[in-house]
Amino acid sequence: MAIPNVKRFRPFCPTCNEAFTIMAVLPKDANVDGYLSDAVARHDHKAFQESKAQTFKIRVGQQKQKKAK
């Protein structure tokens, strides 16, 4: 079940060189460009890079052995 007035934005962060997703409910008279520039300024680069690395992490180490009959 979704909230009907949530808008999805994909601002670009020049520090990370990547776009990230922001979902927000903004008032009708809000300045969208101002909000997005403030969101990019508050963007946590380290946490974003860590979460992205954790998503695409390749497992290294002991793998589960197949049971021989």
mmCIF file of C-alpha atoms in Angstrom:
data_model
loop_
_atom_site.group_PDB
_atom_site.id
_atom_site.type_symbol
_atom_site.label_atom_id
_atom_site.label_comp_id
_atom_site.label_asym_id
_atom_site.label_seq_id
_atom_site.Cartn_x
_atom_site.Cartn_y
_atom_site.Cartn_z
ATOM 1 C CA MET A 1 0.000 0.000 0.000
ATOM 2 C CA ALA A 2 1.609 3.240 -1.161
ATOM 3 C CA ILE A 3 1.232 6.817 -0.025
ATOM 4 C CA PRO A 4 -0.409 8.604 -2.975
ATOM 5 C CA ASN A 5 1.376 11.972 -2.787
ATOM 6 C CA VAL A 6 4.968 10.740 -2.408
ATOM 7 C CA LYS A 7 7.271 11.943 -5.175
ATOM 8 C CA ARG A 8 10.447 10.154 -6.166
ATOM 9 C CA PHE A 9 13.494 12.252 -7.021
ATOM 10 C CA ARG A 10 16.878 11.100 -8.375
ATOM 11 C CA PRO A 11 19.367 13.923 -7.754
ATOM 12 C CA PHE A 12 22.968 13.572 -8.906
ATOM 13 C CA CYS A 13 25.763 13.841 -6.332
ATOM 14 C CA PRO A 14 28.951 15.257 -7.894
ATOM 15 C CA THR A 15 31.101 13.911 -5.033
ATOM 16 C CA CYS A 16 29.947 10.293 -5.487
ATOM 17 C CA ASN A 17 29.436 10.689 -9.270
ATOM 18 C CA GLU A 18 26.154 8.810 -8.904
ATOM 19 C CA ALA A 19 22.448 9.483 -8.653
ATOM 20 C CA PHE A 20 20.582 8.418 -5.529
ATOM 21 C CA THR A 21 16.870 8.114 -4.787
ATOM 22 C CA ILE A 22 14.920 10.387 -2.458
ATOM 23 C CA MET A 23 11.248 9.832 -1.748
ATOM 24 C CA ALA A 24 9.523 12.832 -0.179
ATOM 25 C CA VAL A 25 6.178 14.496 0.378
ATOM 26 C CA LEU A 26 6.562 18.200 -0.347
ATOM 27 C CA PRO A 27 4.006 20.963 0.225
ATOM 28 C CA LYS A 28 2.408 22.566 -2.842
ATOM 29 C CA ASP A 29 4.312 25.845 -2.522
ATOM 30 C CA ALA A 30 7.715 24.220 -1.865
ATOM 31 C CA ASN A 31 10.750 25.040 -3.996
ATOM 32 C CA VAL A 32 11.706 21.635 -5.421
ATOM 33 C CA ASP A 33 15.072 22.749 -6.800
ATOM 34 C CA GLY A 34 16.019 24.268 -3.452
ATOM 35 C CA TYR A 35 14.996 21.102 -1.634
ATOM 36 C CA LEU A 36 17.021 18.885 -3.974
ATOM 37 C CA SER A 37 20.139 21.061 -3.739
ATOM 38 C CA ASP A 38 19.856 20.955 0.074
ATOM 39 C CA ALA A 39 19.390 17.162 -0.039
ATOM 40 C CA VAL A 40 22.534 16.755 -2.156
ATOM 41 C CA ALA A 41 24.434 18.934 0.339
ATOM 42 C CA ARG A 42 23.229 16.724 3.245
ATOM 43 C CA HIS A 43 23.947 13.471 1.363
ATOM 44 C CA ASP A 44 26.063 10.996 3.372
ATOM 45 C CA HIS A 45 28.634 9.818 0.825
ATOM 46 C CA LYS A 46 30.337 7.238 3.036
ATOM 47 C CA ALA A 47 27.118 5.470 4.057
ATOM 48 C CA PHE A 48 25.880 5.485 0.451
ATOM 49 C CA GLN A 49 29.091 3.865 -0.830
ATOM 50 C CA GLU A 50 29.076 1.269 1.985
ATOM 51 C CA SER A 51 25.450 0.290 1.393
ATOM 52 C CA LYS A 52 26.075 0.004 -2.341
ATOM 53 C CA ALA A 53 29.140 -2.177 -1.756
ATOM 54 C CA GLN A 54 27.185 -4.358 0.660
ATOM 55 C CA THR A 55 24.426 -4.867 -1.909
ATOM 56 C CA PHE A 56 26.815 -6.129 -4.584
ATOM 57 C CA LYS A 57 29.138 -7.980 -2.232
ATOM 58 C CA ILE A 58 30.744 -11.115 -3.641
ATOM 59 C CA ARG A 59 31.066 -13.873 -1.100
ATOM 60 C CA VAL A 60 34.616 -15.053 -0.609
ATOM 61 C CA GLY A 61 35.556 -17.943 1.601
ATOM 62 C CA GLN A 62 34.179 -21.320 2.488
ATOM 63 C CA GLN A 63 31.279 -22.418 0.326
ATOM 64 C CA LYS A 64 28.702 -25.011 1.217
ATOM 65 C CA GLN A 65 29.833 -28.478 0.232
ATOM 66 C CA LYS A 66 27.632 -30.763 -1.861
ATOM 67 C CA LYS A 67 26.863 -34.015 -0.145
ATOM 68 C CA ALA A 68 28.190 -37.011 -2.083
ATOM 69 C CA LYS A 69 26.020 -40.150 -2.211
#
